[in-house]
mmCIF file of C-alpha atoms in Angstrom:
data_model
loop_
_atom_site.group_PDB
_atom_site.id
_atom_site.type_symbol
_atom_site.label_atom_id
_atom_site.label_comp_id
_atom_site.label_asym_id
_atom_site.label_seq_id
_atom_site.Cartn_x
_atom_site.Cartn_y
_atom_site.Cartn_z
ATOM 1 C CA MET A 1 16.526 -12.622 -5.581
ATOM 2 C CA ASN A 2 12.735 -11.665 -5.937
ATOM 3 C CA ILE A 3 10.808 -14.659 -5.519
ATOM 4 C CA GLY A 4 6.964 -14.564 -6.831
ATOM 5 C CA THR A 5 4.225 -14.970 -4.108
ATOM 6 C CA THR A 6 0.615 -15.374 -4.163
ATOM 7 C CA TYR A 7 -1.890 -13.743 -0.746
ATOM 8 C CA GLY A 8 -5.332 -13.285 -1.112
ATOM 9 C CA GLY A 9 -5.960 -15.029 -4.710
ATOM 10 C CA VAL A 10 -3.550 -12.899 -6.284
ATOM 11 C CA ALA A 11 0.201 -13.067 -8.020
ATOM 12 C CA PHE A 12 2.583 -10.416 -6.612
ATOM 13 C CA ARG A 13 6.059 -9.496 -8.546
ATOM 14 C CA ASP A 14 8.106 -10.208 -5.071
ATOM 15 C CA VAL A 15 7.325 -10.720 -1.221
ATOM 16 C CA LEU A 16 7.760 -7.571 -0.099
ATOM 17 C CA HIS A 17 5.012 -6.310 -2.817
ATOM 18 C CA ALA A 18 2.599 -9.554 -0.646
ATOM 19 C CA ARG A 19 3.426 -8.608 2.611
ATOM 20 C CA TRP A 20 2.031 -4.129 1.201
ATOM 21 C CA ALA A 21 -0.804 -5.540 0.253
ATOM 22 C CA PHE A 22 -2.041 -7.560 3.876
ATOM 23 C CA VAL A 23 -0.689 -4.218 5.428
ATOM 24 C CA PHE A 24 -3.526 -2.580 3.788
ATOM 25 C CA ASP A 25 -5.699 -5.454 4.556
ATOM 26 C CA MET A 26 -5.440 -5.090 8.341
ATOM 27 C CA VAL A 27 -5.346 -1.964 7.765
ATOM 28 C CA GLY A 28 -8.147 -0.935 5.685
ATOM 29 C CA ILE A 29 -6.770 0.342 2.228
ATOM 30 C CA ASP A 30 -8.655 -1.275 -0.788
ATOM 31 C CA TRP A 31 -6.097 -1.726 -3.137
ATOM 32 C CA SER A 32 -5.394 -2.693 -6.480
ATOM 33 C CA TYR A 33 -2.040 -4.590 -8.092
ATOM 34 C CA ALA A 34 -0.445 -4.411 -11.377
ATOM 35 C CA ILE A 35 -2.492 -1.971 -12.778
ATOM 36 C CA VAL A 36 -3.413 -2.863 -16.318
ATOM 37 C CA ALA A 37 -2.004 -0.119 -18.532
ATOM 38 C CA PRO A 38 -1.551 0.259 -22.934
ATOM 39 C CA SER A 39 2.268 0.086 -24.123
ATOM 40 C CA TRP A 40 1.837 3.770 -24.383
ATOM 41 C CA LEU A 41 2.552 3.969 -20.677
ATOM 42 C CA ALA A 42 5.735 5.279 -20.091
ATOM 43 C CA PRO A 43 8.511 2.908 -17.970
ATOM 44 C CA GLY A 44 7.389 3.085 -14.120
ATOM 45 C CA VAL A 45 4.160 1.781 -13.670
ATOM 46 C CA PRO A 46 2.728 2.357 -9.618
ATOM 47 C CA THR A 47 2.237 -1.135 -8.056
ATOM 48 C CA PHE A 48 -0.489 -0.287 -6.404
ATOM 49 C CA HIS A 49 -3.641 1.733 -6.737
ATOM 50 C CA MET A 50 -6.061 2.857 -3.492
ATOM 51 C CA PRO A 51 -8.687 5.306 -5.685
ATOM 52 C CA THR A 52 -10.504 5.689 -2.579
ATOM 53 C CA ARG A 53 -7.184 7.307 -1.203
ATOM 54 C CA HIS A 54 -6.412 8.565 -4.456
ATOM 55 C CA LEU A 55 -3.309 7.937 -4.082
ATOM 56 C CA TYR A 56 -0.995 5.422 -6.130
ATOM 57 C CA PHE A 57 2.774 3.891 -4.233
ATOM 58 C CA ARG A 58 5.379 2.016 -5.245
ATOM 59 C CA SER A 59 7.442 0.224 -2.695
ATOM 60 C CA GLU A 60 10.878 -0.281 -3.466
ATOM 61 C CA PRO A 61 13.854 -2.052 -1.293
ATOM 62 C CA GLY A 62 16.060 0.727 -0.646
ATOM 63 C CA TYR A 63 16.670 3.651 -2.680
ATOM 64 C CA ASP A 64 16.181 4.037 -5.956
ATOM 65 C CA SER A 65 16.016 7.809 -8.039
ATOM 66 C CA ARG A 66 15.404 5.200 -11.122
ATOM 67 C CA ALA A 67 12.021 4.764 -9.452
ATOM 68 C CA ILE A 68 11.320 8.827 -8.591
ATOM 69 C CA ARG A 69 11.359 9.403 -12.820
ATOM 70 C CA ALA A 70 10.259 6.623 -13.738
ATOM 71 C CA TRP A 71 6.949 8.614 -12.040
ATOM 72 C CA LYS A 72 7.559 11.900 -13.681
ATOM 73 C CA ALA A 73 7.672 9.761 -16.970
ATOM 74 C CA PHE A 74 4.236 8.458 -16.005
ATOM 75 C CA ALA A 75 2.987 11.067 -15.246
ATOM 76 C CA ASP A 76 4.138 12.933 -18.822
ATOM 77 C CA ALA A 77 2.886 10.000 -21.065
ATOM 78 C CA PHE A 78 0.130 9.721 -19.032
ATOM 79 C CA ASP A 79 -1.525 13.543 -19.840
ATOM 80 C CA ALA A 80 0.131 13.309 -23.352
ATOM 81 C CA GLN A 81 -1.729 10.652 -24.268
ATOM 82 C CA CYS A 82 -4.845 12.220 -22.607
ATOM 83 C CA GLU A 83 -4.835 14.586 -24.841
ATOM 84 C CA ALA A 84 -4.469 12.740 -27.526
ATOM 85 C CA ASN A 85 -7.546 10.672 -26.630
ATOM 86 C CA ALA A 86 -9.746 13.839 -26.164
ATOM 87 C CA ASP A 87 -9.384 14.804 -30.326
ATOM 88 C CA ALA A 88 -10.190 10.611 -30.312
ATOM 89 C CA GLU A 89 -13.177 8.985 -31.244
ATOM 90 C CA ASP A 90 -13.248 5.808 -30.008
ATOM 91 C CA GLU A 91 -10.590 4.793 -26.962
ATOM 92 C CA PRO A 92 -7.469 3.370 -27.142
ATOM 93 C CA GLU A 93 -7.888 -0.684 -27.751
ATOM 94 C CA ASP A 94 -5.933 -1.595 -25.436
ATOM 95 C CA GLU A 95 -8.158 0.408 -21.812
ATOM 96 C CA PRO A 96 -5.928 1.295 -18.793
ATOM 97 C CA LEU A 97 -7.907 0.865 -15.225
ATOM 98 C CA ILE A 98 -7.232 4.455 -15.079
ATOM 99 C CA ASP A 99 -9.516 6.951 -17.346
ATOM 100 C CA PRO A 100 -7.840 7.178 -20.258
ATOM 101 C CA TYR A 101 -9.858 10.872 -19.987
ATOM 102 C CA LEU A 102 -8.749 12.544 -16.788
ATOM 103 C CA SER A 103 -5.115 14.207 -17.058
ATOM 104 C CA MET A 104 -3.071 13.803 -13.914
ATOM 105 C CA ALA A 105 -1.853 17.486 -14.346
ATOM 106 C CA ASP A 106 -5.464 18.372 -14.207
ATOM 107 C CA HIS A 107 -6.281 16.195 -10.732
ATOM 108 C CA PRO A 108 -3.135 16.911 -8.070
ATOM 109 C CA ASP A 109 -4.910 14.977 -5.643
ATOM 110 C CA SER A 110 -3.328 11.910 -8.157
ATOM 111 C CA ARG A 111 -0.496 10.824 -5.505
ATOM 112 C CA LEU A 112 2.871 8.606 -5.313
ATOM 113 C CA LEU A 113 3.720 7.534 -2.462
ATOM 114 C CA ILE A 114 7.525 5.867 -2.556
ATOM 115 C CA CYS A 115 8.760 3.648 0.055
ATOM 116 C CA LEU A 116 12.221 2.751 -0.340
ATOM 117 C CA GLY A 117 13.405 0.192 1.785
ATOM 118 C CA GLY A 118 10.639 -2.019 3.062
ATOM 119 C CA ILE A 119 8.154 -2.750 5.761
ATOM 120 C CA PRO A 120 9.014 -0.404 8.093
ATOM 121 C CA ASP A 121 10.704 -1.666 11.708
ATOM 122 C CA PRO A 122 8.110 -0.869 14.077
ATOM 123 C CA THR A 123 10.559 -1.425 17.350
ATOM 124 C CA ASN A 124 12.018 1.550 15.464
ATOM 125 C CA PHE A 125 9.300 4.375 15.288
ATOM 126 C CA ASP A 126 9.316 7.449 17.616
ATOM 127 C CA GLN A 127 5.575 9.509 17.475
ATOM 128 C CA TYR A 128 6.512 11.064 14.121
ATOM 129 C CA GLY A 129 7.845 8.381 12.463
ATOM 130 C CA PRO A 130 10.625 6.231 11.695
ATOM 131 C CA VAL A 131 13.165 6.549 13.370
ATOM 132 C CA GLY A 132 16.195 7.934 10.551
ATOM 133 C CA GLY A 133 13.749 6.867 7.967
ATOM 134 C CA GLU A 134 12.742 10.964 6.356
ATOM 135 C CA ASP A 135 14.002 10.366 2.681
ATOM 136 C CA GLN A 136 12.499 7.344 2.954
ATOM 137 C CA TRP A 137 9.542 7.952 2.746
ATOM 138 C CA LEU A 138 8.414 10.506 -0.768
ATOM 139 C CA LEU A 139 5.590 11.593 -1.260
ATOM 140 C CA LEU A 140 5.026 13.220 -5.436
ATOM 141 C CA SER A 141 2.730 14.940 -7.706
ATOM 142 C CA PRO A 142 1.741 14.509 -11.384
ATOM 143 C CA ASN A 143 4.068 18.038 -11.784
ATOM 144 C CA GLY A 144 7.164 16.460 -11.010
ATOM 145 C CA GLY A 145 6.804 18.502 -7.506
ATOM 146 C CA GLN A 146 8.118 16.015 -4.222
ATOM 147 C CA ASP A 147 7.599 16.473 -0.729
ATOM 148 C CA CYS A 148 8.622 14.015 2.230
ATOM 149 C CA PRO A 149 8.323 12.334 4.717
ATOM 150 C CA TYR A 150 4.785 10.716 4.800
ATOM 151 C CA TYR A 151 3.768 8.422 6.429
ATOM 152 C CA TRP A 152 0.913 6.121 6.613
ATOM 153 C CA THR A 153 -1.029 7.809 9.754
ATOM 154 C CA ARG A 154 -4.341 6.299 11.426
ATOM 155 C CA CYS A 155 -7.729 7.756 12.846
ATOM 156 C CA ASP A 156 -8.007 7.081 16.483
ATOM 157 C CA THR A 157 -11.782 7.526 16.562
ATOM 158 C CA CYS A 158 -13.010 6.198 13.898
ATOM 159 C CA GLY A 159 -9.865 4.042 12.199
ATOM 160 C CA PHE A 160 -9.121 5.897 8.896
ATOM 161 C CA VAL A 161 -5.907 5.726 7.553
ATOM 162 C CA ASP A 162 -3.794 7.129 4.884
ATOM 163 C CA ALA A 163 -0.493 9.265 4.193
ATOM 164 C CA GLU A 164 -0.018 12.996 5.628
ATOM 165 C CA PHE A 165 2.997 14.503 6.502
ATOM 166 C CA THR A 166 5.063 12.553 9.103
ATOM 167 C CA GLY A 167 2.080 11.581 9.820
ATOM 168 C CA ARG A 168 -0.820 14.263 10.469
ATOM 169 C CA ALA A 169 -4.091 12.235 11.621
ATOM 170 C CA ALA A 170 -5.213 15.671 11.489
ATOM 171 C CA ARG A 171 -5.338 16.158 8.346
ATOM 172 C CA LEU A 172 -6.912 13.300 7.444
ATOM 173 C CA ASP A 173 -10.010 13.277 5.125
ATOM 174 C CA CYS A 174 -12.267 12.348 7.692
ATOM 175 C CA GLY A 175 -12.191 15.243 9.876
ATOM 176 C CA HIS A 176 -11.937 14.238 13.053
ATOM 177 C CA GLY A 177 -8.959 15.877 13.762
ATOM 178 C CA GLU A 178 -8.109 19.298 15.308
ATOM 179 C CA GLY A 179 -5.825 21.978 14.491
ATOM 180 C CA ASP A 180 -2.841 20.401 12.056
ATOM 181 C CA LYS A 181 -1.619 18.362 13.852
ATOM 182 C CA ASP A 182 -2.416 15.156 15.950
ATOM 183 C CA TYR A 183 1.498 12.618 14.854
ATOM 184 C CA ASN A 184 0.158 9.037 15.128
ATOM 185 C CA ALA A 185 2.058 6.809 12.593
ATOM 186 C CA ALA A 186 2.585 5.320 15.537
ATOM 187 C CA SER A 187 -0.728 3.496 15.626
ATOM 188 C CA PRO A 188 -0.454 0.847 17.959
ATOM 189 C CA VAL A 189 -2.905 -0.052 14.987
ATOM 190 C CA LEU A 190 -0.323 0.005 12.220
ATOM 191 C CA LEU A 191 2.508 -1.225 14.727
ATOM 192 C CA ALA A 192 1.268 -4.443 14.362
ATOM 193 C CA ALA A 193 0.482 -4.380 10.729
ATOM 194 C CA TYR A 194 4.040 -3.973 10.057
ATOM 195 C CA ALA A 195 4.829 -6.750 13.120
ATOM 196 C CA MET A 196 2.700 -9.290 11.633
ATOM 197 C CA ALA A 197 3.796 -8.385 8.169
ATOM 198 C CA ARG A 198 7.321 -8.610 8.668
ATOM 199 C CA ARG A 199 6.883 -12.397 9.562
ATOM 200 C CA THR A 200 5.128 -13.455 7.027
ATOM 201 C CA LEU A 201 6.637 -15.692 4.087
ATOM 202 C CA PRO A 202 6.366 -17.064 0.766
ATOM 203 C CA ALA A 203 5.375 -21.125 1.575
ATOM 204 C CA LYS A 204 8.863 -23.046 0.551
ATOM 205 C CA TRP A 205 6.117 -26.481 -0.170
ATOM 206 C CA GLY A 206 2.344 -26.998 -0.305
ATOM 207 C CA ARG A 207 0.528 -28.029 2.271
ATOM 208 C CA LYS A 208 -2.574 -30.871 2.856
ATOM 209 C CA LYS A 209 -4.423 -27.066 4.201
ATOM 210 C CA CYS A 210 -4.553 -23.630 6.322
ATOM 211 C CA PRO A 211 -5.485 -24.575 10.328
ATOM 212 C CA SER A 212 -7.680 -21.889 10.072
ATOM 213 C CA CYS A 213 -10.129 -22.551 6.398
ATOM 214 C CA THR A 214 -9.807 -25.894 6.118
ATOM 215 C CA LEU A 215 -7.942 -25.117 2.444
ATOM 216 C CA PRO A 216 -4.984 -26.488 1.076
ATOM 217 C CA VAL A 217 -1.776 -24.503 1.219
ATOM 218 C CA ALA A 218 0.126 -23.649 -2.291
ATOM 219 C CA PRO A 219 4.060 -22.721 -2.337
ATOM 220 C CA ASN A 220 4.541 -19.292 -2.707
ATOM 221 C CA GLU A 221 2.387 -18.552 -1.183
ATOM 222 C CA LEU A 222 2.005 -15.837 1.711
ATOM 223 C CA ILE A 223 1.542 -17.505 4.944
ATOM 224 C CA ALA A 224 1.959 -16.105 8.577
ATOM 225 C CA PRO A 225 4.552 -18.684 10.150
ATOM 226 C CA ASP A 226 4.535 -19.348 14.290
ATOM 227 C CA GLU A 227 6.416 -22.098 16.098
ATOM 228 C CA ARG A 228 4.204 -25.022 15.955
ATOM 229 C CA THR A 229 2.514 -24.651 12.287
ATOM 230 C CA TRP A 230 1.255 -22.891 9.611
ATOM 231 C CA GLN A 231 -1.927 -20.672 7.942
ATOM 232 C CA HIS A 232 -2.531 -18.143 5.271
ATOM 233 C CA ALA A 233 -1.689 -15.513 5.964
ATOM 234 C CA ARG A 234 -5.306 -13.644 5.024
ATOM 235 C CA CYS A 235 -6.311 -16.559 8.134
ATOM 236 C CA ALA A 236 -4.061 -14.448 10.305
ATOM 237 C CA PHE A 237 -5.335 -11.141 8.665
ATOM 238 C CA ALA A 238 -8.677 -12.146 9.661
ATOM 239 C CA ALA A 239 -8.017 -14.250 13.132
ATOM 240 C CA GLU A 240 -6.310 -10.526 14.430
ATOM 241 C CA ALA A 241 -9.699 -8.716 13.581
ATOM 242 C CA ALA A 242 -11.955 -10.514 15.061
ATOM 243 C CA ARG A 243 -10.064 -10.154 18.271
ATOM 244 C CA ARG A 244 -9.547 -6.797 17.385
ATOM 245 C CA ILE A 245 -13.493 -6.486 17.589
ATOM 246 C CA ALA A 246 -13.473 -8.805 20.217
ATOM 247 C CA ASP A 247 -11.793 -6.185 22.842
ATOM 248 C CA SER A 248 -13.647 -3.577 21.293
ATOM 249 C CA ALA A 249 -16.882 -5.086 22.017
ATOM 250 C CA SER A 250 -15.287 -5.884 26.129
ATOM 251 C CA ALA A 251 -13.893 -2.544 26.713
ATOM 252 C CA HIS A 252 -16.992 -1.130 25.606
ATOM 253 C CA LEU A 253 -18.950 -3.527 28.596
#
């Protein structure tokens, strides 16, 4: 059963989506959740939008062919309405966060990454990505094309993270890679984010204050528990970021 979970002031449909938002914060990807869409869009609206990556993201707990069909229906409905909007004098009453005048078919960089199976197990990776996970990460284009596997990967020069085929960091838009490979889906930063996210869980009951920020912990709020206490997952993220900065500074002394 899905448990509604709160993280960073955002209400998520289930703990899996909240955990992914935590991962995205950990690795520096801007995101918006539960994209607001008008009634004319088909079911299957992507769960996350990452505008700086030209990417939509959808996570399912397991394989579901309906999610793939829903993306195609979403893209088709989007394009059909875009054509109608182009002939209309007024904008639709329910304006979506995505520009109704931009056709997905005209913008092939509007991609959808579907992850089927939850947060990856960081102990089950090789340099190419999750072991045995080739069919669990699909990248879909607006015209119905698909390719796999696409994994999150990271540039070790600047820290830029995006989804690329088999985790090839050399293809990242930051341009620091050489050649066409540089497999880095198993970046220690990504694996640490997955590990922390898998340990988070929704609080079963409230608590007067988080030991890190002293603000209350609400029931069903995403927390990062340890043996003695728990804290907001967002506070755990801040602590981890501070530790990385300190480690980086020490390495350059």
